[in-house]
CSV table of C-alpha atoms in Angstrom, one decimal:
chain,number,residue,atom,x,y,z
A,4,MET,CA,8.9,17.1,-31.4
A,5,ALA,CA,10.2,14.6,-34.0
A,6,ALA,CA,11.7,15.7,-37.3
A,7,PRO,CA,9.5,15.3,-40.4
A,8,GLY,CA,9.4,11.7,-41.6
A,9,TYR,CA,9.7,10.2,-38.2
A,10,PHE,CA,7.3,8.5,-35.8
A,11,ASP,CA,7.7,9.4,-32.1
A,12,VAL,CA,7.1,6.4,-29.9
A,13,THR,CA,7.0,7.4,-26.2
A,14,HIS,CA,5.3,6.1,-23.2
A,15,GLU,CA,5.2,6.4,-19.4
A,16,ALA,CA,7.4,3.7,-17.9
A,17,THR,CA,5.6,3.7,-14.6
A,18,THR,CA,2.3,2.5,-16.1
A,19,SER,CA,1.7,-0.9,-14.7
A,20,SER,CA,-1.4,-1.9,-16.7
A,21,GLU,CA,-1.1,-3.8,-20.0
A,22,ARG,CA,-2.9,-2.8,-23.1
A,23,GLU,CA,-3.5,-4.8,-26.3
A,24,VAL,CA,-5.6,-5.0,-29.4
A,25,VAL,CA,-8.7,-7.1,-29.6
A,26,PHE,CA,-11.2,-7.6,-32.4
A,27,GLU,CA,-15.0,-7.0,-32.6
A,28,GLY,CA,-17.0,-10.2,-32.5
A,29,ASP,CA,-18.7,-9.7,-35.8
A,30,SER,CA,-19.2,-13.4,-36.3
A,31,ILE,CA,-20.7,-16.0,-34.0
A,32,HIS,CA,-19.0,-18.8,-35.8
A,33,ARG,CA,-15.8,-19.8,-34.0
A,34,ARG,CA,-13.6,-22.8,-34.0
A,35,LYS,CA,-14.2,-25.6,-31.6
A,36,SER,CA,-11.2,-24.6,-29.5
A,37,SER,CA,-12.8,-21.2,-28.8
A,38,LEU,CA,-15.6,-22.9,-26.9
A,39,VAL,CA,-13.3,-24.4,-24.3
A,40,PRO,CA,-13.5,-22.9,-20.8
A,41,SER,CA,-10.2,-21.8,-19.3
A,42,THR,CA,-10.7,-24.0,-16.2
A,43,PRO,CA,-12.5,-27.3,-16.0
A,44,ASN,CA,-15.2,-25.7,-13.7
A,45,ALA,CA,-15.7,-22.6,-15.8
A,46,GLN,CA,-19.1,-22.1,-17.3
A,47,SER,CA,-18.9,-22.1,-21.1
A,48,ASN,CA,-20.9,-19.7,-23.3
A,49,ALA,CA,-19.7,-19.7,-26.9
A,50,HIS,CA,-21.8,-16.8,-28.0
A,51,SER,CA,-21.7,-14.5,-25.0
A,52,ALA,CA,-20.7,-10.9,-25.5
A,53,ARG,CA,-17.2,-9.8,-24.6
A,54,PRO,CA,-16.9,-7.7,-21.5
A,55,SER,CA,-16.8,-3.9,-22.1
A,56,HIS,CA,-13.5,-2.2,-21.3
A,57,GLN,CA,-12.5,1.4,-21.2
A,58,ARG,CA,-10.6,2.5,-24.3
A,59,LYS,CA,-7.0,3.5,-23.5
A,60,THR,CA,-3.8,4.0,-25.4
A,61,THR,CA,-1.9,0.8,-26.0
A,62,GLN,CA,1.5,0.2,-24.4
A,63,CYS,CA,2.6,-2.3,-27.1
A,64,PHE,CA,5.3,-0.9,-29.5
A,65,VAL,CA,3.7,-2.5,-32.5
A,66,HIS,CA,0.1,-1.8,-31.6
A,67,SER,CA,1.0,1.8,-30.7
A,68,LEU,CA,1.9,2.2,-34.4
A,69,LEU,CA,-1.3,0.4,-35.5
A,70,GLU,CA,-3.2,2.9,-33.3
A,71,LYS,CA,-2.0,5.8,-35.5
A,72,TYR,CA,-4.2,4.5,-38.3
A,73,ASN,CA,-7.4,4.5,-36.3
A,74,GLY,CA,-9.8,7.1,-37.5
A,75,ILE,CA,-7.6,8.3,-40.3
A,76,PRO,CA,-9.5,8.2,-43.6
A,77,MET,CA,-7.8,6.4,-46.5
A,78,LYS,CA,-7.8,8.0,-50.0
A,79,HIS,CA,-8.1,4.6,-51.6
A,80,HIS,CA,-9.7,1.8,-49.7
A,81,ASP,CA,-7.6,-1.3,-49.5
A,82,ALA,CA,-8.5,-4.6,-48.1
A,83,SER,CA,-5.2,-4.6,-46.2
A,84,TYR,CA,-6.7,-2.0,-43.9
A,85,GLU,CA,-9.8,-3.9,-42.9
A,86,GLY,CA,-8.0,-5.4,-39.9
A,87,LEU,CA,-6.9,-2.0,-38.8
A,88,ALA,CA,-10.4,-0.6,-39.1
A,89,GLN,CA,-11.9,-3.3,-36.9
A,90,GLU,CA,-9.4,-3.1,-34.1
A,91,ARG,CA,-10.3,-1.5,-30.8
A,92,LEU,CA,-7.9,-0.8,-28.0
A,93,VAL,CA,-8.8,-2.1,-24.5
A,94,ASP,CA,-7.2,-2.4,-21.1
A,95,LYS,CA,-6.7,-6.0,-20.2
A,96,ASP,CA,-5.7,-7.6,-16.9
A,97,PRO,CA,-2.5,-9.6,-17.6
A,98,HIS,CA,-3.2,-11.9,-14.6
A,99,SER,CA,-6.8,-12.7,-15.7
A,100,HIS,CA,-7.3,-16.1,-17.3
A,101,ALA,CA,-11.0,-16.2,-17.2
A,102,ASP,CA,-11.4,-14.3,-20.5
A,103,GLN,CA,-9.4,-15.8,-23.3
A,104,SER,CA,-11.0,-13.9,-26.1
A,105,HIS,CA,-7.8,-12.1,-26.9
A,106,HIS,CA,-5.9,-15.2,-28.0
A,107,SER,CA,-5.3,-15.7,-31.7
A,108,ARG,CA,-6.6,-19.2,-31.8
A,109,LEU,CA,-10.1,-17.9,-30.8
A,110,LEU,CA,-10.4,-15.4,-33.7
A,111,THR,CA,-12.5,-16.1,-36.7
A,112,LYS,CA,-11.0,-16.8,-40.1
A,113,LYS,CA,-11.8,-13.3,-41.2
A,114,GLN,CA,-10.3,-11.7,-38.1
A,115,ILE,CA,-7.1,-13.6,-38.5
A,116,SER,CA,-6.9,-12.6,-42.2
A,117,ASP,CA,-7.5,-9.0,-41.3
A,118,MET,CA,-5.0,-9.0,-38.5
A,119,ALA,CA,-2.3,-10.5,-40.8
A,120,PHE,CA,-3.0,-8.0,-43.5
A,121,GLY,CA,-2.8,-5.1,-41.0
A,122,ILE,CA,0.5,-6.2,-39.6
A,123,ARG,CA,2.0,-6.8,-43.0
A,124,GLU,CA,0.9,-3.4,-44.2
A,125,LEU,CA,2.5,-1.8,-41.1
A,126,SER,CA,5.7,-3.8,-41.7
A,127,LYS,CA,5.9,-2.4,-45.3
A,128,LYS,CA,5.5,1.1,-44.0
A,129,LEU,CA,8.2,0.6,-41.3
A,130,ALA,CA,10.6,-0.5,-44.0
A,131,GLN,CA,10.4,3.0,-45.5
A,132,ILE,CA,10.7,5.2,-42.4
A,133,ARG,CA,12.9,5.7,-39.4
A,134,LEU,CA,11.4,5.5,-36.0
A,135,LYS,CA,12.6,8.1,-33.6
A,136,LEU,CA,12.5,6.6,-30.1
A,137,ASN,CA,12.5,8.6,-26.9
A,138,VAL,CA,14.9,6.2,-25.2
A,139,ARG,CA,15.1,6.4,-21.4
A,140,HIS,CA,15.0,2.8,-20.2
A,141,VAL,CA,17.5,0.4,-21.8
A,142,PHE,CA,17.3,-3.4,-21.3
A,143,ILE,CA,20.6,-5.3,-21.7
A,144,LEU,CA,20.5,-9.0,-22.3
A,145,ALA,CA,23.5,-11.3,-22.2
A,146,LYS,CA,24.3,-14.8,-21.1
A,147,ALA,CA,24.9,-14.6,-17.4
A,148,HIS,CA,27.2,-17.6,-17.4
A,149,ASP,CA,29.5,-16.4,-20.1
A,150,GLU,CA,32.4,-14.4,-18.7
A,151,ALA,CA,33.3,-12.7,-22.0
A,152,LEU,CA,29.7,-11.5,-22.5
A,153,ILE,CA,29.5,-10.4,-18.8
A,154,THR,CA,32.5,-8.2,-19.5
A,155,HIS,CA,30.9,-6.8,-22.6
A,156,ALA,CA,27.6,-6.1,-20.7
A,157,ARG,CA,29.5,-4.2,-18.0
A,158,GLU,CA,31.4,-2.2,-20.6
A,159,MET,CA,28.2,-1.2,-22.4
A,160,THR,CA,26.4,-0.5,-19.1
A,161,GLU,CA,29.1,1.9,-18.0
A,162,TRP,CA,29.1,3.6,-21.4
A,163,LEU,CA,25.4,4.2,-21.2
A,164,LEU,CA,25.6,5.5,-17.6
A,165,THR,CA,28.2,8.0,-18.6
A,166,GLN,CA,26.0,9.6,-21.3
A,167,GLU,CA,24.4,12.9,-20.6
A,168,SER,CA,21.0,11.7,-21.5
A,169,GLY,CA,20.6,10.0,-18.2
A,170,TYR,CA,19.6,6.5,-19.4
A,171,ARG,CA,18.3,4.0,-16.8
A,172,VAL,CA,20.0,0.7,-17.6
A,173,TYR,CA,18.6,-2.7,-16.6
A,174,VAL,CA,20.7,-5.8,-16.4
A,175,GLU,CA,19.8,-9.3,-15.2
A,176,ASP,CA,19.4,-9.6,-11.5
A,177,THR,CA,21.9,-12.5,-11.4
A,178,LEU,CA,24.7,-9.9,-12.2
A,179,GLU,CA,24.0,-7.8,-9.1
A,180,HIS,CA,26.4,-9.8,-7.0
A,181,ASN,CA,28.5,-11.2,-9.9
A,182,ASP,CA,32.2,-10.5,-9.3
A,183,LYS,CA,32.9,-10.2,-13.0
A,184,PHE,CA,30.2,-7.5,-13.5
A,185,ASP,CA,31.0,-5.8,-10.2
A,186,ALA,CA,27.9,-3.7,-9.9
A,187,ALA,CA,29.0,-2.3,-6.5
A,188,GLY,CA,32.3,-1.1,-8.0
A,189,LEU,CA,30.5,0.5,-10.9
A,190,VAL,CA,28.2,2.5,-8.5
A,191,GLU,CA,31.2,3.6,-6.4
A,192,LYS,CA,32.6,5.4,-9.5
A,193,ASP,CA,29.7,7.8,-9.5
A,194,THR,CA,27.0,8.0,-6.9
A,195,SER,CA,24.5,9.1,-9.6
A,196,TYR,CA,24.7,5.6,-11.1
A,197,ARG,CA,23.0,4.1,-8.0
A,198,GLY,CA,19.5,5.1,-9.0
A,199,ARG,CA,20.1,4.5,-12.7
A,200,LEU,CA,21.6,1.0,-12.6
A,201,ARG,CA,18.7,-1.4,-12.2
A,202,PHE,CA,18.1,-5.1,-12.4
A,203,TRP,CA,15.4,-7.1,-14.2
A,204,ASN,CA,14.0,-10.5,-13.7
A,205,ASN,CA,11.5,-12.7,-15.5
A,206,LYS,CA,8.6,-11.4,-13.5
A,207,LEU,CA,9.3,-7.8,-14.5
A,208,CYS,CA,9.5,-8.8,-18.2
A,209,ALA,CA,6.2,-10.6,-18.0
A,210,GLU,CA,4.2,-8.1,-16.0
A,211,LYS,CA,5.7,-4.7,-17.1
A,212,PRO,CA,7.3,-5.1,-20.5
A,213,GLN,CA,6.3,-1.6,-21.4
A,214,THR,CA,8.9,-0.4,-18.9
A,215,PHE,CA,11.7,-0.8,-21.5
A,216,ASP,CA,12.2,1.4,-24.6
A,217,ILE,CA,14.7,-0.9,-26.3
A,218,VAL,CA,16.5,-4.2,-25.8
A,219,LEU,CA,20.2,-4.5,-26.5
A,220,ALA,CA,21.1,-8.2,-27.0
A,221,LEU,CA,24.7,-9.3,-26.7
A,222,GLY,CA,25.3,-12.8,-28.1
A,223,GLY,CA,24.1,-15.0,-30.9
A,224,ASP,CA,20.7,-16.0,-32.4
A,225,GLY,CA,20.0,-17.9,-29.2
A,226,THR,CA,20.1,-14.7,-27.2
A,227,VAL,CA,17.6,-13.1,-29.5
A,228,LEU,CA,15.3,-16.1,-29.1
A,229,TYR,CA,15.6,-15.7,-25.4
A,230,ALA,CA,14.5,-12.1,-25.7
A,231,SER,CA,11.4,-13.3,-27.6
A,232,TRP,CA,10.9,-15.9,-24.8
A,233,LEU,CA,11.2,-13.3,-22.0
A,234,PHE,CA,8.7,-10.9,-23.7
A,235,GLN,CA,5.9,-13.3,-24.5
A,236,ARG,CA,3.5,-10.5,-25.6
A,237,ILE,CA,4.6,-6.9,-25.7
A,238,VAL,CA,8.2,-6.8,-27.2
A,239,PRO,CA,10.3,-3.7,-27.2
A,240,PRO,CA,12.5,-3.1,-30.3
A,241,VAL,CA,15.5,-5.5,-30.2
A,242,LEU,CA,18.9,-4.3,-31.4
A,243,ALA,CA,21.2,-7.4,-31.4
A,244,PHE,CA,25.0,-7.3,-31.4
A,245,SER,CA,26.8,-10.2,-33.0
A,246,LEU,CA,28.8,-12.1,-30.4
A,247,GLY,CA,27.7,-15.6,-31.2
A,248,SER,CA,28.3,-18.3,-33.9
A,249,LEU,CA,26.0,-17.8,-36.9
A,250,GLY,CA,24.2,-14.5,-36.6
A,251,PHE,CA,21.1,-14.6,-38.7
A,252,LEU,CA,19.3,-12.3,-36.2
A,253,THR,CA,22.3,-10.3,-34.9
A,254,LYS,CA,22.9,-7.5,-37.3
A,255,PHE,CA,25.4,-5.2,-35.6
A,256,ASP,CA,29.1,-5.4,-34.8
A,257,TYR,CA,29.8,-5.0,-31.1
A,258,ASP,CA,33.2,-3.3,-31.7
A,259,HIS,CA,31.3,-0.3,-33.0
A,260,TYR,CA,28.6,-0.2,-30.4
A,261,PRO,CA,29.1,3.5,-29.3
A,262,GLU,CA,28.6,4.7,-32.9
A,263,THR,CA,25.7,2.3,-33.4
A,264,LEU,CA,23.8,3.3,-30.3
A,265,GLY,CA,24.6,7.0,-30.7
A,266,ARG,CA,23.2,6.9,-34.2
A,267,ALA,CA,20.2,4.8,-33.3
A,268,PHE,CA,19.2,7.0,-30.4
A,269,ARG,CA,19.9,10.2,-32.3
A,270,ASP,CA,18.8,9.5,-35.9
A,271,GLY,CA,16.2,6.8,-35.4
A,272,ILE,CA,16.0,3.1,-36.3
A,273,THR,CA,14.6,0.9,-39.0
A,274,VAL,CA,12.4,-2.0,-37.8
A,275,SER,CA,11.5,-5.3,-39.3
A,276,LEU,CA,8.4,-7.0,-37.9
A,277,ARG,CA,9.1,-10.8,-37.6
A,278,LEU,CA,6.1,-13.1,-37.5
A,279,ARG,CA,5.7,-15.1,-34.3
A,280,PHE,CA,3.4,-18.0,-33.6
A,281,GLU,CA,1.0,-18.4,-30.7
A,282,ALA,CA,1.0,-22.0,-29.6
A,283,THR,CA,-1.5,-23.4,-27.2
A,284,ILE,CA,-1.3,-26.8,-25.5
A,285,MET,CA,-4.8,-28.5,-25.4
A,286,ARG,CA,-5.2,-31.3,-22.9
A,287,SER,CA,-7.7,-34.1,-23.4
A,288,GLN,CA,-10.3,-34.3,-20.6
A,289,SER,CA,-11.5,-37.6,-19.2
A,290,ARG,CA,-14.9,-38.8,-20.5
A,291,PRO,CA,-17.0,-41.8,-19.6
A,292,THR,CA,-16.8,-43.3,-23.1
A,293,ASP,CA,-14.1,-45.8,-23.9
A,294,SER,CA,-13.8,-45.2,-27.6
A,295,ARG,CA,-12.6,-41.8,-28.6
A,296,ASP,CA,-11.3,-40.4,-31.9
A,297,LEU,CA,-9.3,-37.2,-32.2
A,298,VAL,CA,-10.4,-36.5,-35.7
A,299,ASP,CA,-14.1,-36.7,-34.7
A,300,GLU,CA,-13.5,-34.5,-31.6
A,301,LEU,CA,-11.9,-31.8,-33.7
A,302,ILE,CA,-13.8,-31.7,-37.0
A,303,GLY,CA,-16.2,-34.7,-36.9
A,304,GLU,CA,-19.4,-35.5,-35.1
A,305,GLU,CA,-18.1,-34.5,-31.7
A,306,SER,CA,-16.6,-31.2,-32.8
A,307,GLU,CA,-19.4,-29.1,-31.2
A,308,ASP,CA,-18.8,-30.7,-27.8
A,309,HIS,CA,-16.6,-28.2,-26.0
A,310,HIS,CA,-15.8,-30.5,-23.0
A,311,THR,CA,-13.3,-32.6,-24.8
A,312,HIS,CA,-10.2,-30.4,-24.3
A,313,ARG,CA,-8.9,-27.5,-22.1
A,314,PRO,CA,-6.0,-25.1,-22.6
A,315,ASN,CA,-2.9,-25.9,-20.6
A,316,GLY,CA,-0.2,-23.3,-21.6
A,317,ILE,CA,0.2,-20.6,-24.2
A,318,TYR,CA,3.6,-19.6,-25.8
A,319,ASN,CA,4.6,-17.0,-28.4
A,320,ILE,CA,7.5,-18.3,-30.3
A,321,LEU,CA,9.8,-16.8,-33.0
A,322,ASN,CA,11.4,-19.9,-34.6
A,323,GLU,CA,9.4,-23.1,-34.5
A,324,VAL,CA,7.2,-25.5,-32.7
A,325,VAL,CA,8.5,-29.1,-32.8
A,326,ILE,CA,6.5,-32.2,-31.9
A,327,ASP,CA,8.7,-35.3,-31.9
A,328,ARG,CA,9.0,-38.8,-30.4
A,329,GLY,CA,11.2,-37.6,-27.5
A,330,PRO,CA,12.9,-40.4,-25.6
A,331,ASN,CA,10.6,-43.1,-27.2
A,332,PRO,CA,12.5,-45.5,-29.5
A,333,THR,CA,9.6,-45.7,-31.9
A,334,MET,CA,8.4,-43.0,-34.3
A,335,SER,CA,5.5,-40.7,-33.5
A,336,SER,CA,2.0,-40.7,-34.9
A,337,ILE,CA,0.7,-37.2,-35.3
A,338,GLU,CA,-2.7,-36.0,-36.7
A,339,LEU,CA,-2.4,-32.7,-38.6
A,340,PHE,CA,-5.3,-30.4,-39.1
A,341,GLY,CA,-5.6,-27.1,-40.9
A,342,ASP,CA,-8.5,-24.9,-40.0
A,343,ASP,CA,-11.5,-27.2,-40.1
A,344,GLU,CA,-9.9,-29.9,-42.3
A,345,HIS,CA,-7.9,-33.0,-41.5
A,346,PHE,CA,-4.8,-32.8,-43.5
A,347,THR,CA,-3.0,-36.1,-42.9
A,348,THR,CA,-1.6,-38.5,-40.3
A,349,VAL,CA,2.1,-38.1,-40.0
A,350,GLN,CA,4.2,-41.1,-39.2
A,351,ALA,CA,7.7,-39.7,-38.5
A,352,ASP,CA,10.2,-38.9,-35.9
A,353,GLY,CA,8.3,-35.6,-35.6
A,354,ILE,CA,7.1,-32.5,-37.3
A,355,CYS,CA,8.5,-29.0,-37.4
A,356,VAL,CA,6.1,-26.0,-37.8
A,357,SER,CA,8.3,-23.0,-38.5
A,358,THR,CA,8.0,-19.3,-39.0
A,359,PRO,CA,9.9,-17.7,-41.9
A,360,THR,CA,12.5,-16.5,-39.4
A,361,GLY,CA,13.0,-20.1,-38.2
A,362,SER,CA,13.4,-21.4,-41.7
A,363,THR,CA,17.2,-21.3,-41.3
A,364,ALA,CA,17.1,-23.3,-38.1
A,365,TYR,CA,15.5,-26.8,-37.4
A,366,ASN,CA,13.4,-26.5,-40.5
A,367,LEU,CA,16.4,-26.3,-42.7
A,368,ALA,CA,18.1,-29.2,-40.9
A,369,ALA,CA,14.9,-31.3,-41.5
A,370,GLY,CA,15.0,-30.6,-45.2
A,371,GLY,CA,12.6,-27.6,-45.3
A,372,SER,CA,12.9,-24.6,-47.6
A,373,LEU,CA,14.7,-21.4,-46.9
A,374,CYS,CA,12.2,-18.6,-46.7
A,375,HIS,CA,12.6,-14.8,-46.6
A,376,PRO,CA,11.3,-13.4,-43.3
A,377,ASP,CA,8.9,-11.0,-45.1
A,378,ASN,CA,6.9,-13.9,-46.5
A,379,PRO,CA,3.6,-14.3,-44.7
A,380,VAL,CA,3.7,-18.1,-44.5
A,381,VAL,CA,3.9,-21.1,-42.2
A,382,LEU,CA,6.4,-23.9,-43.0
A,383,VAL,CA,5.5,-27.5,-42.2
A,384,THR,CA,8.3,-30.1,-42.4
A,385,ALA,CA,8.3,-33.7,-41.3
A,386,ILE,CA,11.4,-35.0,-39.4
A,387,CYS,CA,12.5,-38.3,-40.9
A,388,ALA,CA,9.1,-39.2,-42.3
A,389,HIS,CA,8.3,-42.9,-42.9
A,390,THR,CA,7.1,-42.2,-46.4
A,391,LEU,CA,9.0,-40.9,-49.3
A,392,SER,CA,6.0,-38.8,-50.5
A,393,PHE,CA,5.8,-36.5,-47.5
A,394,ARG,CA,7.3,-33.3,-48.8
A,395,PRO,CA,7.7,-30.0,-46.9
A,396,ILE,CA,4.6,-27.8,-47.4
A,397,ILE,CA,4.2,-24.0,-47.2
A,398,LEU,CA,0.9,-22.6,-45.9
A,399,PRO,CA,-0.5,-19.1,-45.5
A,400,ASP,CA,-0.1,-17.4,-42.2
A,401,THR,CA,-3.9,-17.0,-41.9
A,402,ILE,CA,-4.3,-20.8,-41.2
A,403,VAL,CA,-4.8,-22.3,-37.8
A,404,LEU,CA,-2.9,-25.6,-37.5
A,405,ARG,CA,-3.6,-28.3,-34.9
A,406,ALA,CA,-1.2,-31.2,-34.4
A,407,GLY,CA,-2.2,-33.9,-32.0
A,408,VAL,CA,-1.5,-37.4,-30.7
A,409,PRO,CA,-4.3,-39.8,-31.7
A,410,TYR,CA,-5.9,-41.8,-28.9
A,411,ASP,CA,-4.6,-45.1,-30.4
A,412,ALA,CA,-1.0,-44.0,-30.6
A,413,ARG,CA,1.5,-46.4,-29.3
A,414,THR,CA,3.5,-43.7,-27.4
A,415,SER,CA,3.2,-40.1,-26.4
A,416,SER,CA,5.0,-37.3,-28.2
A,417,TRP,CA,6.9,-34.3,-26.9
A,418,ALA,CA,6.5,-30.6,-27.9
A,419,SER,CA,9.1,-27.9,-27.6
A,420,PHE,CA,8.8,-24.2,-28.3
A,421,ASP,CA,11.9,-22.4,-29.7
A,422,GLY,CA,13.9,-25.2,-28.1
A,423,LYS,CA,12.5,-24.5,-24.6
A,424,GLU,CA,9.7,-25.7,-22.3
A,425,ARG,CA,9.6,-29.3,-23.4
A,426,VAL,CA,6.2,-30.7,-22.7
A,427,GLU,CA,4.8,-34.2,-23.0
A,428,LEU,CA,1.7,-34.7,-25.2
A,429,LYS,CA,-0.2,-37.8,-24.2
A,430,PRO,CA,-2.7,-39.5,-26.5
A,431,GLY,CA,-5.6,-37.2,-27.1
A,432,ASP,CA,-3.6,-34.0,-26.5
A,433,TYR,CA,-2.8,-31.5,-29.3
A,434,VAL,CA,-1.2,-28.1,-30.0
A,435,THR,CA,-2.9,-25.2,-31.7
A,436,ILE,CA,-0.6,-23.0,-33.8
A,437,SER,CA,-1.6,-19.7,-35.3
A,438,ALA,CA,-0.1,-16.3,-36.2
A,439,SER,CA,0.5,-14.2,-33.1
A,440,ARG,CA,-0.8,-10.7,-32.7
A,441,PHE,CA,2.5,-9.8,-31.1
A,442,PRO,CA,5.2,-9.8,-33.8
A,443,PHE,CA,8.9,-9.4,-32.9
A,444,PRO,CA,10.3,-6.0,-33.8
A,445,SER,CA,14.0,-6.5,-34.9
A,446,VAL,CA,16.2,-3.4,-35.5
A,447,LEU,CA,18.0,-3.4,-38.8
A,448,PRO,CA,21.0,-1.4,-39.9
A,449,LEU,CA,19.9,1.8,-41.7
A,450,GLY,CA,19.9,1.4,-45.5
A,451,ARG,CA,20.6,-2.3,-45.6
A,452,ARG,CA,17.2,-3.9,-45.4
A,453,GLY,CA,17.0,-5.0,-49.0
A,454,GLY,CA,19.9,-7.4,-49.1
A,455,ASP,CA,20.3,-8.1,-45.4
A,456,TRP,CA,18.7,-11.6,-45.4
A,457,VAL,CA,20.6,-12.7,-48.6
A,458,ASP,CA,23.9,-11.5,-47.0
A,459,SER,CA,23.2,-13.5,-43.9
A,460,ILE,CA,22.5,-16.8,-45.6
A,461,SER,CA,25.5,-16.3,-47.9
A,462,ARG,CA,27.8,-15.5,-45.0
A,463,SER,CA,26.5,-18.1,-42.5
A,464,LEU,CA,25.4,-21.0,-44.7
A,465,GLN,CA,27.7,-20.4,-47.7
A,466,TRP,CA,24.6,-20.5,-49.8
A,467,ASN,CA,25.2,-21.5,-53.4
A,468,SER,CA,29.0,-21.1,-52.9
A,469,ARG,CA,31.0,-22.9,-55.5
A,470,GLN,CA,33.9,-22.4,-57.8
A,471,ARG,CA,32.9,-20.5,-60.9
A,472,GLN,CA,32.6,-22.4,-64.1
A,473,LYS,CA,35.4,-21.7,-66.6
A,474,ALA,CA,34.6,-20.1,-69.9
A,475,PHE,CA,35.2,-21.8,-73.3
A,476,LYS,CA,38.3,-20.7,-75.1
A,477,GLU,CA,37.9,-19.4,-78.7
A,478,TRP,CA,38.9,-21.9,-81.4
A,479,GLY,CA,42.3,-21.3,-82.7
A,480,SER,CA,43.4,-19.2,-79.8
């Protein structure tokens, strides 16, 4: 039983099914991309009812907290709870691609707004409480090619295995036969370690993310981004130790890891929910007509024709989506849409669509604004725009952006997601970007939430650092 003022978050690690939150289809009006079949031969039915599923408890860390509000009457009705009231928990098949109704890009405008309000309300509550976790399965993430980090990973693994709580520790499978990590030598020290030292791979992270109670990241911000990349949907709380260069996302000092982990497991943790984007690549399908216009296909006369594009990859990202000219020597031409409106045609080296967390990364280098991670916004910044009037723009997180390559573009463009999975976008292809329903839970030091972000930009970027102006001397002194 948890102490008063705590939430207990526990689950069975052996459960193989994946749960998530979906929304009731209270509106038949959906965006054009929601009418696209998942495969070219799939039969499309825009207004068909969603399949019924048996209600079960969610395995997602964030959604398990959202579930606590279900059925609880509120003393004062607040619009922020509309999203929570509309949610229903269902059991989904993670391998099924036939039903894509759970993707954020398919939600109505009201559903996206309610979802964003609900997650923001939960984030505010998490800032005021400690979460008491029943930690049994610990996931350790470190760069497998960095000898110094391998040494730290082994040291932390051995410390966890020696604790009386009987933690099961997961390290990357590439370390199983690594001489520096020496897993065999570690097991020889105590035979009880054999069943408790385990190894993870990408498949386990994708298919059974609910296995892990907490992620311990050893490295820099890139290691935290890799954790987000590994856990594309359900993300365990991530506690990051600073062993890299900058450290916007790494909040803890590795030298004090025994005290840090002991306190976190014993007294609880404070969590910040970081907004992630769901980005979907939409491929243009061949058609008999010779003349095609991307604007008409997305919002114009042909917008109701659902045979123009098909999905070809979905990514949940923590920092940014970048669409650029790639290896082409000439600048890119990119059509930018917001909801059902054509914003503008961007002539530039590329465009960066960033989360508030990613505002200190590529967005900042491209001239975008710094943004506190609690702000519910989307930052759009052109990369070396060919016009002086294109200024960075900040949009609400309830918008659905689409950025595509027009059919008459001279060259193709390239898209990257958190600096990974670089994909070519040919003329007619576009990327849909919307707020993800799977935010990133980042563990913060207890009692330091308020000034944590300002401290990080002051320390890492030397923000507004200058010599103080001298005061005037009094006359006659």
